[in-house]
PDB file of C-alpha atoms in Angstrom:
ATOM      1  CA  ASP A   1       3.115 -14.862  -6.418  1.00 94.00           C
ATOM      2  CA  ILE A   2       2.492 -12.686  -9.355  1.00 97.00           C
ATOM      3  CA  GLN A   3       5.500 -10.522 -10.090  1.00 97.00           C
ATOM      4  CA  MET A   4       5.055  -6.897 -11.084  1.00 98.00           C
ATOM      5  CA  THR A   5       8.106  -5.329 -13.052  1.00 98.00           C
ATOM      6  CA  GLN A   6       8.240  -1.587 -13.416  1.00 98.00           C
ATOM      7  CA  SER A   7      10.275   0.251 -15.738  1.00 96.00           C
ATOM      8  CA  PRO A   8      12.274   2.410 -15.761  1.00 97.00           C
ATOM      9  CA  SER A   9      13.481   2.286 -12.020  1.00 97.00           C
ATOM     10  CA  SER A  10      14.076   5.968 -12.140  1.00 97.00           C
ATOM     11  CA  LEU A  11      13.900   8.923 -14.567  1.00 97.00           C
ATOM     12  CA  SER A  12      14.940  12.520 -14.815  1.00 97.00           C
ATOM     13  CA  ALA A  13      12.346  15.151 -16.007  1.00 96.00           C
ATOM     14  CA  SER A  14      11.428  18.776 -15.979  1.00 95.00           C
ATOM     15  CA  VAL A  15       8.219  20.505 -15.021  1.00 95.00           C
ATOM     16  CA  GLY A  16       5.880  20.395 -17.814  1.00 95.00           C
ATOM     17  CA  ASP A  17       7.259  17.135 -19.254  1.00 96.00           C
ATOM     18  CA  ARG A  18       5.057  14.264 -20.421  1.00 97.00           C
ATOM     19  CA  VAL A  19       6.050  10.982 -18.422  1.00 97.00           C
ATOM     20  CA  THR A  20       5.227   7.423 -18.979  1.00 98.00           C
ATOM     21  CA  ILE A  21       5.786   4.605 -16.591  1.00 98.00           C
ATOM     22  CA  SER A  22       5.427   0.849 -17.351  1.00 98.00           C
ATOM     23  CA  CYS A  23       4.411  -2.016 -15.315  1.00 98.00           C
ATOM     24  CA  ARG A  24       4.378  -5.722 -16.560  1.00 98.00           C
ATOM     25  CA  ALA A  25       2.737  -8.518 -14.717  1.00 98.00           C
ATOM     26  CA  SER A  26       4.090 -12.181 -14.789  1.00 98.00           C
ATOM     27  CA  GLN A  27       0.735 -13.426 -15.740  1.00 98.00           C
ATOM     28  CA  ASN A  28      -2.701 -12.136 -17.122  1.00 98.00           C
ATOM     29  CA  ILE A  29      -4.310 -10.022 -14.499  1.00 97.00           C
ATOM     30  CA  LYS A  30      -7.034  -8.552 -16.572  1.00 97.00           C
ATOM     31  CA  LYS A  31      -7.463  -5.032 -15.433  1.00 97.00           C
ATOM     32  CA  TYR A  32      -6.630  -5.442 -11.857  1.00 98.00           C
ATOM     33  CA  VAL A  33      -4.003  -2.838 -11.477  1.00 98.00           C
ATOM     34  CA  SER A  34      -3.737   0.344  -9.211  1.00 98.00           C
ATOM     35  CA  TRP A  35      -1.156   2.964  -9.238  1.00 98.00           C
ATOM     36  CA  TYR A  36       0.101   5.100  -6.286  1.00 98.00           C
ATOM     37  CA  ARG A  37       2.302   8.149  -5.893  1.00 98.00           C
ATOM     38  CA  GLN A  38       4.475   8.419  -2.770  1.00 98.00           C
ATOM     39  CA  ARG A  39       6.144  11.686  -1.916  1.00 97.00           C
ATOM     40  CA  PRO A  40       9.330  11.630   0.305  1.00 95.00           C
ATOM     41  CA  GLY A  41       8.531  11.072   3.832  1.00 96.00           C
ATOM     42  CA  LYS A  42       4.765  10.546   3.205  1.00 98.00           C
ATOM     43  CA  ALA A  43       2.326   7.721   2.783  1.00 98.00           C
ATOM     44  CA  PRO A  44       1.335   6.574  -0.658  1.00 98.00           C
ATOM     45  CA  ASN A  45      -1.699   7.979  -2.267  1.00 97.00           C
ATOM     46  CA  LEU A  46      -4.031   6.155  -4.743  1.00 98.00           C
ATOM     47  CA  LEU A  47      -4.132   7.691  -8.218  1.00 98.00           C
ATOM     48  CA  ILE A  48      -5.810   5.027 -10.478  1.00 98.00           C
ATOM     49  CA  TYR A  49      -7.535   1.730  -9.907  1.00 97.00           C
ATOM     50  CA  ALA A  50      -8.907  -0.896 -12.298  1.00 97.00           C
ATOM     51  CA  ALA A  51      -6.118   0.104 -14.751  1.00 97.00           C
ATOM     52  CA  SER A  52      -7.635   3.304 -15.927  1.00 98.00           C
ATOM     53  CA  VAL A  53     -10.120   4.815 -13.385  1.00 97.00           C
ATOM     54  CA  LEU A  54      -8.934   8.020 -11.865  1.00 98.00           C
ATOM     55  CA  HIS A  55      -9.518   8.094  -8.082  1.00 97.00           C
ATOM     56  CA  THR A  56     -11.613  10.921  -6.519  1.00 96.00           C
ATOM     57  CA  GLY A  57      -9.782  14.230  -6.283  1.00 96.00           C
ATOM     58  CA  VAL A  58      -6.746  13.051  -8.575  1.00 97.00           C
ATOM     59  CA  PRO A  59      -5.900  15.623 -11.228  1.00 95.00           C
ATOM     60  CA  SER A  60      -6.900  14.810 -14.766  1.00 94.00           C
ATOM     61  CA  GLY A  61      -3.374  15.039 -15.838  1.00 96.00           C
ATOM     62  CA  PHE A  62      -2.816  11.438 -14.649  1.00 98.00           C
ATOM     63  CA  SER A  63      -4.097   8.521 -16.805  1.00 98.00           C
ATOM     64  CA  GLY A  64      -3.640   4.863 -16.896  1.00 98.00           C
ATOM     65  CA  SER A  65      -4.114   2.210 -19.682  1.00 98.00           C
ATOM     66  CA  GLY A  66      -3.444  -1.455 -20.381  1.00 98.00           C
ATOM     67  CA  SER A  67      -4.897  -4.831 -19.814  1.00 97.00           C
ATOM     68  CA  GLY A  68      -3.603  -8.498 -19.465  1.00 97.00           C
ATOM     69  CA  THR A  69       0.012  -8.088 -18.627  1.00 98.00           C
ATOM     70  CA  ASP A  70       1.155  -4.663 -19.700  1.00 98.00           C
ATOM     71  CA  PHE A  71       0.106  -1.479 -18.122  1.00 98.00           C
ATOM     72  CA  THR A  72       1.066   2.266 -18.216  1.00 98.00           C
ATOM     73  CA  LEU A  73       0.802   5.298 -16.116  1.00 98.00           C
ATOM     74  CA  THR A  74       0.916   8.561 -17.886  1.00 98.00           C
ATOM     75  CA  ILE A  75       1.507  12.225 -16.435  1.00 97.00           C
ATOM     76  CA  SER A  76       0.666  14.603 -19.306  1.00 97.00           C
ATOM     77  CA  SER A  77       2.432  17.691 -17.615  1.00 96.00           C
ATOM     78  CA  LEU A  78       4.675  17.212 -14.624  1.00 96.00           C
ATOM     79  CA  GLN A  79       3.955  19.470 -11.663  1.00 94.00           C
ATOM     80  CA  PRO A  80       6.519  20.070  -8.894  1.00 93.00           C
ATOM     81  CA  GLU A  81       4.509  17.896  -6.492  1.00 93.00           C
ATOM     82  CA  ASP A  82       4.757  14.978  -8.899  1.00 95.00           C
ATOM     83  CA  PHE A  83       8.449  14.484  -8.258  1.00 92.00           C
ATOM     84  CA  ALA A  84       8.048  11.357  -6.269  1.00 97.00           C
ATOM     85  CA  THR A  85       8.096   7.429  -6.457  1.00 98.00           C
ATOM     86  CA  TYR A  86       5.296   5.690  -8.321  1.00 98.00           C
ATOM     87  CA  TYR A  87       4.304   2.062  -7.634  1.00 98.00           C
ATOM     88  CA  CYS A  88       2.016  -0.223  -9.444  1.00 98.00           C
ATOM     89  CA  GLN A  89      -0.002  -3.037  -7.561  1.00 98.00           C
ATOM     90  CA  GLN A  90      -1.915  -6.007  -8.837  1.00 98.00           C
ATOM     91  CA  THR A  91      -5.185  -6.838  -7.021  1.00 97.00           C
ATOM     92  CA  TYR A  92      -5.899  -9.981  -8.991  1.00 97.00           C
ATOM     93  CA  SER A  93      -4.629 -12.546  -6.467  1.00 94.00           C
ATOM     94  CA  VAL A  94      -3.274 -12.859  -2.952  1.00 92.00           C
ATOM     95  CA  PRO A  95      -0.684 -11.493  -2.088  1.00 94.00           C
ATOM     96  CA  PRO A  96      -1.439  -8.178  -4.091  1.00 96.00           C
ATOM     97  CA  THR A  97       2.131  -7.520  -5.032  1.00 97.00           C
ATOM     98  CA  PHE A  98       3.665  -4.107  -5.871  1.00 98.00           C
ATOM     99  CA  GLY A  99       6.061  -3.289  -8.500  1.00 98.00           C
ATOM    100  CA  GLY A 100       9.661  -2.072  -7.409  1.00 98.00           C
ATOM    101  CA  GLY A 101       8.749   1.547  -7.925  1.00 98.00           C
ATOM    102  CA  THR A 102       9.841   4.265 -10.291  1.00 98.00           C
ATOM    103  CA  THR A 103      11.369   7.415  -8.969  1.00 98.00           C
ATOM    104  CA  VAL A 104      10.713  10.612 -10.995  1.00 97.00           C
ATOM    105  CA  GLU A 105      13.523  13.117 -10.189  1.00 95.00           C
ATOM    106  CA  ILE A 106      14.196  16.674 -11.296  1.00 84.00           C
TER     107      ILE A 106
ATOM    108  CA  GLU B   1     -13.389  13.159   6.982  1.00 96.00           C
ATOM    109  CA  VAL B   2     -12.351   9.469   6.487  1.00 97.00           C
ATOM    110  CA  GLN B   3      -8.912   8.779   8.176  1.00 98.00           C
ATOM    111  CA  LEU B   4      -6.750   6.184   9.799  1.00 98.00           C
ATOM    112  CA  VAL B   5      -4.639   7.231  12.638  1.00 98.00           C
ATOM    113  CA  GLN B   6      -1.632   4.920  13.609  1.00 98.00           C
ATOM    114  CA  SER B   7       0.283   4.696  16.890  1.00 98.00           C
ATOM    115  CA  GLY B   8       3.523   6.302  17.255  1.00 98.00           C
ATOM    116  CA  ALA B   9       7.076   5.174  16.581  1.00 98.00           C
ATOM    117  CA  GLU B  10       8.641   2.405  18.533  1.00 98.00           C
ATOM    118  CA  VAL B  11      12.158   1.457  19.430  1.00 98.00           C
ATOM    119  CA  LYS B  12      12.497  -2.253  20.594  1.00 98.00           C
ATOM    120  CA  LYS B  13      15.246  -4.803  21.232  1.00 98.00           C
ATOM    121  CA  PRO B  14      15.513  -8.146  19.357  1.00 98.00           C
ATOM    122  CA  GLY B  15      13.248 -10.739  20.896  1.00 98.00           C
ATOM    123  CA  GLU B  16      10.811  -8.258  22.289  1.00 98.00           C
ATOM    124  CA  SER B  17       7.053  -8.149  21.477  1.00 98.00           C
ATOM    125  CA  LEU B  18       5.120  -5.350  19.979  1.00 98.00           C
ATOM    126  CA  LYS B  19       1.619  -4.286  19.072  1.00 98.00           C
ATOM    127  CA  VAL B  20       1.012  -1.273  16.705  1.00 98.00           C
ATOM    128  CA  SER B  21      -2.590   0.124  16.195  1.00 98.00           C
ATOM    129  CA  CYS B  22      -4.491   1.745  13.447  1.00 98.00           C
ATOM    130  CA  LYS B  23      -7.767   3.516  14.326  1.00 98.00           C
ATOM    131  CA  GLY B  24     -10.353   4.345  11.638  1.00 98.00           C
ATOM    132  CA  SER B  25     -12.899   7.205  11.735  1.00 97.00           C
ATOM    133  CA  GLY B  26     -15.441   8.977   9.506  1.00 97.00           C
ATOM    134  CA  TYR B  27     -16.873   5.653   7.835  1.00 97.00           C
ATOM    135  CA  ASN B  28     -18.509   2.363   8.835  1.00 96.00           C
ATOM    136  CA  PHE B  29     -15.460   0.643  10.157  1.00 97.00           C
ATOM    137  CA  PRO B  30     -16.838  -2.997  10.145  1.00 96.00           C
ATOM    138  CA  ASN B  31     -17.568  -2.711   6.363  1.00 96.00           C
ATOM    139  CA  PHE B  32     -14.065  -2.213   4.864  1.00 97.00           C
ATOM    140  CA  TRP B  33     -11.075  -4.328   4.819  1.00 97.00           C
ATOM    141  CA  ILE B  34      -7.896  -2.887   6.384  1.00 98.00           C
ATOM    142  CA  GLY B  35      -4.497  -3.930   5.369  1.00 97.00           C
ATOM    143  CA  TRP B  36      -0.917  -3.541   6.489  1.00 98.00           C
ATOM    144  CA  VAL B  37       1.961  -2.612   4.199  1.00 98.00           C
ATOM    145  CA  ARG B  38       5.665  -2.610   5.051  1.00 98.00           C
ATOM    146  CA  GLN B  39       8.397  -0.343   3.786  1.00 98.00           C
ATOM    147  CA  MET B  40      11.739  -1.139   4.744  1.00 98.00           C
ATOM    148  CA  PRO B  41      14.316   1.842   4.734  1.00 97.00           C
ATOM    149  CA  GLY B  42      14.918   2.959   1.204  1.00 96.00           C
ATOM    150  CA  LYS B  43      12.850   0.206  -0.272  1.00 97.00           C
ATOM    151  CA  GLY B  44       9.479  -0.383  -1.895  1.00 98.00           C
ATOM    152  CA  LEU B  45       6.093  -1.399  -0.651  1.00 98.00           C
ATOM    153  CA  GLU B  46       5.266  -4.976   0.483  1.00 98.00           C
ATOM    154  CA  TRP B  47       1.775  -6.162   1.297  1.00 97.00           C
ATOM    155  CA  VAL B  48       1.633  -8.004   4.706  1.00 98.00           C
ATOM    156  CA  GLY B  49      -2.034  -8.945   4.922  1.00 97.00           C
ATOM    157  CA  ILE B  50      -5.706  -7.702   5.426  1.00 97.00           C
ATOM    158  CA  ILE B  51      -8.466  -8.110   7.790  1.00 97.00           C
ATOM    159  CA  TYR B  52     -12.221  -7.639   7.603  1.00 97.00           C
ATOM    160  CA  PRO B  53     -13.394  -6.025  10.870  1.00 96.00           C
ATOM    161  CA  GLY B  54     -16.958  -7.275  10.385  1.00 94.00           C
ATOM    162  CA  ASP B  55     -16.064 -10.964  11.014  1.00 94.00           C
ATOM    163  CA  SER B  56     -12.333 -10.936  11.514  1.00 94.00           C
ATOM    164  CA  ASP B  57     -11.508 -12.770   8.431  1.00 96.00           C
ATOM    165  CA  ILE B  58      -7.749 -12.580   7.680  1.00 97.00           C
ATOM    166  CA  ARG B  59      -5.575 -13.059   4.623  1.00 96.00           C
ATOM    167  CA  TYR B  60      -1.693 -13.177   5.121  1.00 97.00           C
ATOM    168  CA  SER B  61       1.048 -12.831   2.466  1.00 96.00           C
ATOM    169  CA  PRO B  62       3.046 -16.139   2.536  1.00 96.00           C
ATOM    170  CA  SER B  63       6.036 -14.128   3.186  1.00 96.00           C
ATOM    171  CA  PHE B  64       4.616 -12.764   6.435  1.00 97.00           C
ATOM    172  CA  GLN B  65       2.510 -15.703   7.596  1.00 97.00           C
ATOM    173  CA  GLY B  66       3.727 -16.876  11.063  1.00 96.00           C
ATOM    174  CA  ARG B  67       5.951 -13.801  11.522  1.00 96.00           C
ATOM    175  CA  VAL B  68       3.134 -11.291  12.406  1.00 98.00           C
ATOM    176  CA  THR B  69      -0.444 -11.398  13.629  1.00 98.00           C
ATOM    177  CA  ILE B  70      -3.195  -9.046  12.480  1.00 98.00           C
ATOM    178  CA  SER B  71      -6.253  -8.551  14.627  1.00 98.00           C
ATOM    179  CA  VAL B  72      -9.055  -5.997  15.102  1.00 98.00           C
ATOM    180  CA  ASP B  73     -11.290  -4.613  17.820  1.00 97.00           C
ATOM    181  CA  LYS B  74     -14.271  -3.167  15.968  1.00 95.00           C
ATOM    182  CA  SER B  75     -15.806  -1.930  19.270  1.00 96.00           C
ATOM    183  CA  ILE B  76     -13.011   0.768  19.109  1.00 97.00           C
ATOM    184  CA  SER B  77     -12.601   0.839  15.363  1.00 98.00           C
ATOM    185  CA  THR B  78      -8.969  -0.414  15.567  1.00 98.00           C
ATOM    186  CA  ALA B  79      -6.883  -2.794  13.693  1.00 98.00           C
ATOM    187  CA  PHE B  80      -3.633  -4.131  15.189  1.00 98.00           C
ATOM    188  CA  LEU B  81      -0.302  -5.577  13.757  1.00 98.00           C
ATOM    189  CA  GLN B  82       1.708  -7.400  16.406  1.00 98.00           C
ATOM    190  CA  TRP B  83       5.071  -9.306  16.698  1.00 98.00           C
ATOM    191  CA  SER B  84       5.854 -11.921  19.475  1.00 98.00           C
ATOM    192  CA  SER B  85       9.537 -11.758  18.911  1.00 98.00           C
ATOM    193  CA  LEU B  86      11.150  -8.945  16.970  1.00 98.00           C
ATOM    194  CA  GLU B  87      14.073  -9.346  14.780  1.00 98.00           C
ATOM    195  CA  ALA B  88      16.444  -6.527  13.299  1.00 98.00           C
ATOM    196  CA  SER B  89      14.943  -7.231   9.823  1.00 97.00           C
ATOM    197  CA  ASP B  90      11.419  -6.035  10.971  1.00 98.00           C
ATOM    198  CA  THR B  91      12.840  -2.522  11.085  1.00 98.00           C
ATOM    199  CA  ALA B  92      10.597  -0.611   8.726  1.00 98.00           C
ATOM    200  CA  ILE B  93       7.679   1.773   8.442  1.00 98.00           C
ATOM    201  CA  TYR B  94       4.290   0.014   8.618  1.00 98.00           C
ATOM    202  CA  TYR B  95       1.353   1.554   6.980  1.00 98.00           C
ATOM    203  CA  CYS B  96      -2.228   0.692   7.590  1.00 98.00           C
ATOM    204  CA  ALA B  97      -4.594   1.219   4.622  1.00 98.00           C
ATOM    205  CA  ARG B  98      -8.378   0.849   3.918  1.00 98.00           C
ATOM    206  CA  HIS B  99      -9.795  -0.679   0.775  1.00 95.00           C
ATOM    207  CA  LEU B 100     -11.459   1.540  -1.857  1.00 93.00           C
ATOM    208  CA  SER B 101     -14.620  -0.615  -1.629  1.00 91.00           C
ATOM    209  CA  ILE B 102     -16.101  -3.449   0.392  1.00 90.00           C
ATOM    210  CA  ALA B 103     -14.340  -6.038  -1.940  1.00 91.00           C
ATOM    211  CA  ALA B 104     -11.868  -8.406  -0.440  1.00 89.00           C
ATOM    212  CA  MET B 105      -9.371  -7.632  -3.170  1.00 91.00           C
ATOM    213  CA  ASP B 106      -9.138  -3.857  -4.002  1.00 94.00           C
ATOM    214  CA  ALA B 107      -6.891  -0.878  -4.034  1.00 97.00           C
ATOM    215  CA  PHE B 108      -5.803   0.803  -0.850  1.00 98.00           C
ATOM    216  CA  ALA B 109      -7.757   4.250  -0.889  1.00 98.00           C
ATOM    217  CA  ILE B 110      -7.082   5.515   2.583  1.00 98.00           C
ATOM    218  CA  TRP B 111      -3.721   5.389   4.246  1.00 98.00           C
ATOM    219  CA  GLY B 112      -2.540   5.864   7.745  1.00 98.00           C
ATOM    220  CA  GLN B 113       0.436   8.173   8.413  1.00 98.00           C
ATOM    221  CA  GLY B 114       2.756   5.105   9.130  1.00 98.00           C
ATOM    222  CA  THR B 115       4.517   3.750  12.184  1.00 98.00           C
ATOM    223  CA  MET B 116       8.341   3.617  12.268  1.00 98.00           C
ATOM    224  CA  VAL B 117       9.404   0.361  14.110  1.00 98.00           C
ATOM    225  CA  THR B 118      13.181   0.140  15.012  1.00 98.00           C
ATOM    226  CA  VAL B 119      14.559  -3.004  16.288  1.00 98.00           C
ATOM    227  CA  SER B 120      18.139  -2.669  17.457  1.00 97.00           C
ATOM    228  CA  SER B 121      20.201  -4.128  20.317  1.00 96.00           C
TER     229      SER B 121
END
């Protein structure tokens, strides 16, 4: 299985801060990465797919970058609803593994 | 509106069987892969497997192969996840989710609300 390693596992931030979350794959996965946000007690929501494509309806403050093994999710200005856990996922090969998650706390 | 609606929470004893459901609506159900994702208490997301309702093609994670069975009834636009003999370690929230496109490998764009499965003696 391809391993997806996220860093940091948690971070503290304030409303309006710029936040960057990293995800590293154990092998080259080209641009087959998606990012999700999961608010407490809720199902995950898709934010970005194909490493950098913003999903329909997702605010433009979210952006993704990277290819090969190193990927980044950036939130340009944290909003109250963005305090949540974020997961990367590779969709290059079965099983499409998730990263361990990054919790963004106030 | 495109949505997936899952069956309600379940409390079972070890060794019992269980089948949970996920009903799709608002889109052409046979054309999109539907998958299952496990989230154990306080933990991250784990991909269980996916099924293509059009022809019932199934892909399992090696970690779940033989432990669960994924099926579908396209006549009622519903996918299923079932266990023949539950263990305490199956306690988790199980989400169903639909792929973004008709591709076999893709992001999950539509998610169900989750089904909490509790296995305890």
